[in-house]
Short mmCIF file of C-alpha atoms in Angstrom, two decimals:
data_model
loop_
_atom_site.label_atom_id
_atom_site.label_comp_id
_atom_site.label_asym_id
_atom_site.label_seq_id
_atom_site.Cartn_x
_atom_site.Cartn_y
_atom_site.Cartn_z
CA MET O 1 62.76 109.26 25.82
CA CYS O 2 61.42 109.32 29.66
CA PHE O 3 59.00 111.87 28.44
CA LEU O 4 56.72 109.42 26.13
CA ARG O 5 56.50 107.28 28.91
CA ARG O 6 55.00 109.82 30.97
CA CYS O 7 52.37 110.14 27.98
CA GLU O 8 51.67 106.37 27.62
CA ASP O 9 50.67 106.82 31.29
CA TYR O 10 47.59 108.96 30.14
CA PHE O 11 45.96 106.11 28.15
CA THR O 12 45.11 104.35 31.26
CA GLY O 13 43.16 107.14 32.88
CA ALA O 14 44.97 107.60 36.17
CA PHE O 15 45.01 110.97 35.70
CA ASP O 16 44.29 114.21 32.94
CA PRO O 17 46.67 115.60 30.16
CA PRO O 18 47.81 119.42 30.79
CA PRO O 19 44.43 121.49 29.27
CA GLY O 20 44.95 121.98 25.56
CA ILE O 21 47.62 119.25 25.04
CA HIS O 22 46.51 117.05 22.31
CA SER O 23 49.32 115.32 20.70
CA VAL O 24 52.69 113.91 21.94
CA GLY O 25 54.88 116.22 20.15
CA GLU O 26 53.59 118.97 21.83
CA HIS O 27 53.75 117.24 25.60
CA VAL O 28 57.17 116.06 24.89
CA GLN O 29 57.81 119.75 24.40
CA LEU O 30 56.39 121.30 26.87
CA GLU O 31 58.35 118.86 29.23
CA ILE O 32 61.65 119.57 27.18
CA ALA O 33 60.94 123.38 27.58
CA ILE O 34 60.80 122.71 31.46
CA TYR O 35 63.69 120.79 31.34
CA LEU O 36 66.13 123.23 29.67
CA ASP O 37 64.97 125.61 31.40
CA LYS O 38 66.71 124.70 34.41
CA VAL O 39 69.75 124.22 32.69
CA GLN O 40 72.08 127.62 33.65
CA ASN O 41 75.03 126.88 30.75
CA SER O 42 73.73 128.24 27.17
CA ASN O 43 76.14 125.96 25.24
CA ALA O 44 75.30 122.68 27.36
CA ARG O 45 71.16 123.75 26.87
CA LYS O 46 71.87 124.47 23.18
CA LEU O 47 73.67 120.68 22.93
CA GLN O 48 70.67 118.99 24.85
CA ARG O 49 67.64 120.93 22.66
CA LEU O 50 69.76 119.19 20.02
CA ILE O 51 69.83 115.42 21.10
CA PHE O 52 66.50 115.88 21.97
CA ASN O 53 65.16 116.97 18.53
CA CYS O 54 67.23 113.79 17.49
CA LEU O 55 65.95 111.62 19.55
CA LEU O 56 62.45 113.13 18.11
CA LYS O 57 63.25 112.11 14.44
CA ARG O 58 64.33 109.00 15.78
CA GLU O 59 60.50 108.40 17.54
CA THR O 60 58.66 109.51 13.95
CA CYS O 61 60.58 106.47 12.19
CA ILE O 62 59.23 104.10 15.53
CA THR O 63 56.01 105.25 15.45
CA GLY O 64 55.23 105.62 12.06
CA CYS O 65 54.69 109.56 11.33
CA ASN O 66 56.15 112.88 9.96
CA ASN O 67 55.83 114.68 13.27
CA MET O 68 54.95 113.67 16.92
CA ASN O 69 52.82 116.56 16.51
CA ASP O 70 50.48 114.34 14.57
CA ILE O 71 49.94 111.48 17.42
CA ASP O 72 47.33 111.31 19.82
CA LEU O 73 49.06 112.06 23.36
CA VAL O 74 46.05 110.16 25.40
CA GLU O 75 46.07 107.27 22.50
CA LEU O 76 49.82 106.41 22.64
CA GLY O 77 49.45 104.10 25.34
CA SER O 78 47.64 102.10 23.39
CA TYR O 79 50.76 100.36 22.04
CA LYS O 80 52.28 97.30 24.11
CA GLU O 81 55.93 96.79 23.42
CA LEU O 82 56.93 92.95 23.93
CA GLN O 83 60.09 92.26 25.67
CA GLY O 84 62.81 91.18 23.99
CA GLY O 85 63.36 93.72 21.85
CA ASN O 86 63.85 93.40 17.80
CA ILE O 87 64.32 89.93 16.04
CA ALA O 88 66.12 89.82 12.44
CA LEU O 89 65.71 87.25 9.80
CA PRO O 90 68.88 86.66 8.18
CA SER O 91 66.83 85.29 5.26
CA GLY O 92 64.03 87.82 5.26
CA TYR O 93 60.80 86.95 5.62
CA SER O 94 60.92 83.93 3.54
CA SER O 95 61.40 82.48 7.25
CA ILE O 96 58.07 82.86 8.09
CA LEU O 97 56.24 82.06 4.98
CA ASP O 98 58.32 79.24 3.57
CA PRO O 99 57.28 76.88 6.87
CA ILE O 100 53.40 77.83 6.23
CA TYR O 101 53.86 77.27 2.42
CA ASN O 102 55.17 74.03 2.42
CA LYS O 103 52.47 72.65 4.33
CA LEU O 104 49.73 73.70 2.06
CA PRO O 105 48.79 71.57 -0.80
CA PRO O 106 50.17 72.10 -4.15
CA ASP O 107 48.81 75.22 -6.33
CA CYS O 108 46.49 76.41 -3.85
CA ILE O 109 48.25 79.90 -3.41
CA LYS O 110 48.05 82.01 -6.59
CA LEU O 111 50.88 84.65 -6.97
CA ASN O 112 51.47 87.65 -9.35
CA SER O 113 47.54 87.75 -9.64
CA GLN O 114 46.86 91.50 -8.56
CA VAL O 115 43.24 92.44 -6.94
CA THR O 116 41.27 95.19 -8.91
CA LYS O 117 38.13 94.72 -7.27
CA ILE O 118 36.18 92.71 -4.53
CA LYS O 119 32.67 92.81 -5.34
CA TRP O 120 30.18 91.76 -2.13
CA PRO O 121 26.60 91.29 -1.12
CA SER O 122 25.70 94.36 0.93
CA GLY O 123 22.61 93.84 3.20
CA ILE O 124 24.69 93.75 6.45
CA ASP O 125 23.38 93.32 9.76
CA ASN O 126 26.36 93.91 12.21
CA GLY O 127 25.01 97.18 13.41
CA THR O 128 26.49 99.92 10.43
CA ASP O 129 25.61 102.68 8.84
CA SER O 130 25.87 101.72 5.19
CA GLU O 131 23.37 103.53 2.71
CA ASP O 132 23.66 99.96 0.86
CA SER O 133 22.29 98.38 4.21
CA ASP O 134 18.68 97.49 2.73
CA LYS O 135 20.34 95.89 -0.65
CA THR O 136 21.27 92.36 -1.30
CA VAL O 137 22.02 92.69 -4.99
CA ILE O 138 25.31 93.80 -6.51
CA GLU O 139 26.30 93.55 -9.94
CA VAL O 140 28.87 91.09 -11.45
CA GLY O 141 29.81 91.13 -14.97
CA GLY O 142 26.85 92.91 -15.99
CA GLU O 143 24.71 90.52 -14.24
CA ASN O 144 22.35 90.58 -11.18
CA VAL O 145 23.62 88.49 -8.19
CA THR O 146 21.47 87.69 -4.85
CA ASN O 147 23.50 84.85 -3.51
CA GLU O 148 25.50 85.39 -0.97
CA THR O 149 29.42 85.48 -2.39
CA VAL O 150 32.04 87.25 -2.48
CA TYR O 151 33.88 87.86 -6.04
CA VAL O 152 37.45 88.70 -6.26
CA HIS O 153 38.37 90.03 -9.33
CA CYS O 154 41.89 89.74 -10.70
CA ASP O 155 43.92 91.09 -13.25
CA ASP O 156 42.77 87.52 -15.50
CA LYS O 157 40.40 85.91 -13.54
CA ILE O 158 37.55 86.17 -11.16
CA TYR O 159 37.38 84.20 -7.69
CA GLU O 160 34.23 82.95 -5.44
CA ALA O 161 34.53 82.86 -2.41
CA ASP O 162 31.69 81.84 0.82
CA SER O 163 34.01 84.66 2.61
CA ILE O 164 37.77 86.13 2.14
CA ILE O 165 40.01 87.46 4.94
CA CYS O 166 41.36 90.60 3.74
CA THR O 167 44.82 92.12 4.79
CA LEU O 168 45.04 94.59 2.05
CA PRO O 169 47.15 97.73 3.50
CA LEU O 170 45.74 100.49 5.13
CA GLY O 171 47.34 102.63 2.88
CA ILE O 172 45.78 100.54 -0.04
CA LEU O 173 42.32 100.87 1.95
CA LYS O 174 42.33 104.84 2.26
CA SER O 175 43.47 105.51 -1.32
CA ASN O 176 41.52 102.32 -3.43
CA ASP O 177 37.65 101.86 -4.57
CA ILE O 178 38.75 98.32 -4.44
CA PHE O 179 35.24 97.12 -2.57
CA CYS O 180 32.30 97.55 -4.53
CA PRO O 181 29.81 98.52 -2.76
CA LYS O 182 31.50 100.53 -0.82
CA LEU O 183 32.42 99.49 2.81
CA PRO O 184 30.36 100.49 5.70
CA LYS O 185 30.47 104.12 6.44
CA TYR O 186 32.02 103.34 9.81
CA LYS O 187 34.74 102.01 8.48
CA GLU O 188 35.22 104.41 6.43
CA LYS O 189 35.35 106.93 9.00
CA SER O 190 38.54 105.16 10.99
CA ILE O 191 40.29 104.03 7.60
CA GLY O 192 40.83 107.98 7.16
CA ARG O 193 40.93 108.70 10.51
CA LEU O 194 43.94 106.88 11.48
CA LEU O 195 47.88 107.61 9.97
CA TYR O 196 49.74 105.03 7.93
CA GLY O 197 53.07 107.03 7.60
CA VAL O 198 56.10 106.93 5.38
CA VAL O 199 59.34 105.37 7.06
CA ASP O 200 62.10 104.64 4.67
CA LYS O 201 65.78 103.09 5.30
CA ILE O 202 68.84 103.99 3.32
CA PHE O 203 71.35 101.35 2.63
CA LEU O 204 74.77 102.46 2.33
CA TYR O 205 76.89 99.58 0.74
CA TYR O 206 81.80 100.28 1.24
CA ASP O 207 84.11 97.77 -0.40
CA ARG O 208 86.16 98.22 2.85
CA PRO O 209 85.60 99.51 6.24
CA PHE O 210 86.19 103.19 7.52
CA LEU O 211 85.00 103.41 11.05
CA SER O 212 86.14 102.04 13.79
CA GLN O 213 85.46 99.11 15.87
CA ASP O 214 84.20 100.88 18.73
CA THR O 215 81.76 102.94 16.95
CA ASP O 216 78.32 101.73 15.97
CA GLU O 217 76.57 104.30 15.32
CA ILE O 218 76.77 108.25 14.29
CA LEU O 219 73.88 110.41 15.74
CA LEU O 220 73.32 113.52 13.85
CA LEU O 221 73.00 116.66 15.58
CA TRP O 222 71.49 119.20 13.55
CA ASP O 223 72.81 122.59 14.58
CA SER O 224 68.66 123.96 13.96
CA ASP O 225 65.03 123.16 15.56
CA GLU O 226 64.59 123.60 11.65
CA ILE O 227 64.46 121.03 9.10
CA GLY O 228 66.05 122.18 6.08
CA ASP O 229 67.00 119.78 3.10
CA TRP O 230 65.42 116.22 3.40
CA SER O 231 68.44 114.68 4.49
CA GLU O 232 68.14 116.93 7.79
CA LYS O 233 65.63 114.46 8.98
CA ILE O 234 67.98 111.56 9.31
CA TYR O 235 69.12 111.41 12.55
CA SER O 236 71.84 108.67 12.59
CA PHE O 237 73.82 106.10 10.31
CA SER O 238 73.95 102.23 12.44
CA LYS O 239 76.35 99.91 11.50
CA VAL O 240 74.53 96.91 10.60
CA ASN O 241 78.27 95.30 9.72
CA ASP O 242 81.73 96.45 8.99
CA THR O 243 80.88 97.21 4.86
CA LEU O 244 77.41 98.67 5.71
CA LEU O 245 75.49 101.36 7.38
CA LEU O 246 71.55 102.06 7.74
CA GLY O 247 70.01 105.33 7.63
CA TRP O 248 66.24 105.82 8.53
CA LEU O 249 63.63 109.08 7.87
CA SER O 250 60.55 109.89 7.79
CA GLY O 251 57.48 111.76 6.57
CA ASN O 252 57.68 113.92 3.90
CA GLU O 253 61.63 114.07 3.89
CA ALA O 254 61.21 110.27 3.02
CA GLU O 255 58.73 110.86 -0.02
CA ILE O 256 61.27 113.45 -1.08
CA MET O 257 63.81 111.06 -1.22
CA GLU O 258 62.00 108.50 -2.72
CA LYS O 259 61.85 110.31 -5.62
CA LEU O 260 65.19 110.98 -6.11
CA ASP O 261 68.19 108.57 -7.89
CA ASP O 262 70.38 106.18 -5.49
CA LYS O 263 73.28 107.30 -6.41
CA ILE O 264 72.29 110.88 -5.44
CA ILE O 265 71.33 110.30 -1.96
CA GLY O 266 74.76 107.74 -1.74
CA ASP O 267 76.32 111.42 -2.71
CA LYS O 268 74.24 113.06 -0.37
CA CYS O 269 74.77 110.48 2.31
CA THR O 270 78.40 110.78 1.91
CA GLU O 271 78.44 114.79 2.29
CA ILE O 272 76.89 114.66 5.73
CA LEU O 273 79.32 111.60 6.80
CA ARG O 274 82.02 113.98 5.79
CA ARG O 275 80.78 116.71 7.89
CA PHE O 276 79.69 115.12 10.94
CA LEU O 277 83.03 113.00 11.12
CA ASN O 278 85.74 115.81 9.92
CA ASP O 279 86.76 113.47 7.52
CA PRO O 280 87.04 114.96 4.16
CA CYS O 281 88.53 111.26 3.19
CA ILE O 282 85.22 109.01 3.73
CA PRO O 283 84.65 107.03 0.63
CA TYR O 284 81.57 107.10 -1.63
CA PRO O 285 79.44 103.74 -1.07
CA SER O 286 79.68 101.82 -4.09
CA LYS O 287 76.05 101.06 -3.66
CA CYS O 288 73.57 102.92 -2.23
CA MET O 289 69.85 100.94 -1.49
CA CYS O 290 66.76 102.36 -0.28
CA THR O 291 63.50 101.18 0.44
CA ARG O 292 60.50 103.09 -1.11
CA TRP O 293 57.27 101.98 0.14
CA LYS O 294 54.99 105.69 -0.50
CA ALA O 295 55.49 104.87 -3.95
CA ASN O 296 54.88 100.62 -3.46
CA GLU O 297 51.82 100.42 -5.34
CA PHE O 298 51.02 97.60 -2.83
CA SER O 299 51.45 99.40 0.02
CA LEU O 300 51.23 102.89 -0.31
CA GLY O 301 53.20 103.82 3.44
CA SER O 302 54.81 101.52 5.81
CA TYR O 303 52.88 101.17 9.00
CA THR O 304 49.24 102.57 10.97
CA ALA O 305 49.77 104.98 13.71
CA ILE O 306 47.13 106.64 16.06
CA GLY O 307 47.00 110.43 14.98
CA VAL O 308 45.21 113.36 16.79
CA GLY O 309 41.77 112.62 16.61
CA SER O 310 41.72 108.92 16.15
CA SER O 311 41.78 106.13 18.82
CA GLN O 312 42.25 102.44 19.55
CA LEU O 313 38.54 102.53 18.83
CA ASP O 314 39.11 102.64 14.99
CA ILE O 315 41.29 100.21 14.68
CA GLU O 316 38.55 97.90 15.97
CA HIS O 317 36.03 99.01 13.75
CA ILE O 318 38.10 98.41 10.96
CA ALA O 319 38.97 94.56 12.43
CA ARG O 320 35.13 94.08 13.12
CA PRO O 321 34.01 91.35 10.47
CA MET O 322 31.07 91.65 8.61
CA HIS O 323 28.39 89.54 7.99
CA VAL O 324 25.07 89.29 5.41
CA ASN O 325 21.49 88.12 6.23
CA ASN O 326 22.45 87.28 9.67
CA ASN O 327 24.76 84.30 8.74
CA THR O 328 26.96 83.44 11.55
CA ILE O 329 30.15 82.76 9.43
CA PRO O 330 31.05 86.99 8.20
CA ILE O 331 31.23 87.16 4.74
CA ILE O 332 34.76 89.57 4.68
CA THR O 333 37.11 89.34 7.93
CA PHE O 334 40.15 91.80 7.87
CA ALA O 335 43.62 91.23 9.24
CA GLY O 336 46.79 93.22 9.27
CA GLU O 337 48.99 95.52 11.40
CA HIS O 338 46.31 98.03 11.49
CA THR O 339 43.74 95.51 13.34
CA HIS O 340 45.63 94.86 16.08
CA PRO O 341 44.55 96.87 18.82
CA ASN O 342 47.92 96.62 20.85
CA PHE O 343 50.61 95.66 18.07
CA TYR O 344 49.78 98.05 15.47
CA SER O 345 52.81 98.73 13.06
CA THR O 346 54.71 95.46 13.73
CA VAL O 347 54.75 92.06 12.10
CA HIS O 348 53.79 90.04 15.08
CA GLY O 349 50.66 92.04 15.29
CA ALA O 350 50.02 91.28 11.81
CA TYR O 351 50.64 87.57 11.98
CA LEU O 352 48.38 87.25 15.34
CA SER O 353 45.41 89.32 13.47
CA GLY O 354 45.96 86.73 10.74
CA ARG O 355 45.65 83.64 12.80
CA ALA O 356 42.87 85.31 15.04
CA ALA O 357 40.77 85.80 11.72
CA ALA O 358 41.54 82.46 10.35
CA GLU O 359 40.69 80.48 13.47
CA MET O 360 37.42 82.38 13.77
CA LEU O 361 36.80 81.33 10.24
CA ILE O 362 37.28 77.73 11.25
CA VAL O 363 35.49 78.13 14.45
CA CYS O 364 32.47 79.65 12.75
CA LYS O 365 32.22 76.27 10.21
CA ARG O 366 32.65 73.89 12.89
CA GLU O 367 29.83 74.17 15.41
CA ASP O 368 30.32 71.07 16.46
CA GLU O 369 34.14 70.69 16.73
CA PRO O 370 36.09 71.95 18.93
CA LEU O 371 39.49 73.89 17.60
CA ASN O 372 42.10 71.52 17.49
CA THR O 373 45.61 74.07 18.14
CA THR O 374 48.84 73.51 19.56
CA VAL O 375 50.25 76.92 18.85
CA THR O 376 48.67 80.00 20.52
CA ASP O 377 50.65 82.00 21.90
CA LEU O 378 53.12 84.22 20.37
CA SER O 379 56.30 83.43 22.11
CA SER O 380 56.40 79.85 20.65
CA TRP O 381 55.66 81.05 17.33
CA ILE O 382 58.97 82.99 17.70
CA GLN O 383 61.07 80.15 19.20
CA GLY O 384 60.09 78.05 15.80
CA LEU O 385 61.67 80.77 13.62
CA PRO O 386 64.64 79.81 11.77
CA LEU O 387 67.18 83.09 13.22
CA THR O 388 70.47 81.43 11.43
#
């Protein structure tokens, strides 16, 4: 939407947003109202309004929010779009992980071991306002610990480390008291301010094709500005291939959908397709599969967005490494999509933040040796992925 491009310009500070307008949704609705006011034909004006509503629903899935009124207007421009569009990984994220995993020593990765607690020595010296800033002793297994060790508690074992890279999703950081003692207040406040939205996919599998070869996507122009049933948040069904359709929805309606049985969801989608295509013979899917990111206990949501009242600075606060007793090597370093100031909500943001965290630890541990890296840019990494 061209209106969103105007919103992005406010981040540079070239000019100020309209008075009293704080969210992307408010600004876009103002722009839409000005635009539609110039449309004389009432039928055309109504149709264009429905198209705008559809595109705004699409944008909630792209941004990762319930409503564009949730997204901070000035901070929208902090996100940077990479050229080239999205890349499909036919074999899934194993295309990224397997080449890395295969180069690691055997048995150096522990799988199926849920982290329940991370105990770290406080007394951090990086300018935080933690209430524990003067303490250097924590309880671990009933004993006082005065060293500078991190203890990672799992279901069956406690692991000791000089330092760790924490890649827990923002949803877990928001909802879990996994750190003992708690993270510094400046981190907790930033974690609380950022949004962690819910975006889900609905996959409809069919035994035979029923859409024409010329149809790539079915846009749903719901005849109302308000959302009634959860399914009215679905803005389109796109054709992945001749026998597979994909629908998207976000926010509160996605959370409602997650609680329903797949068959009920598939039946509802069939009802929608029959209504919008005016064809009562459209078949039911042979299988319906849905993502349920909010219900996933290891994620509790999909990806990060900068809500009204939060800023890029909150991401930088979360990403800031934590040190103990003036040590140059951080005891906890943070990575993940929620820690990249420009590529939050993306896989490449997670990759780059993880790589940066690992390189920082290597540099800190090898002060007398330069870091030898041959792949430092994102394009080289992407070109090395198997995409077929």
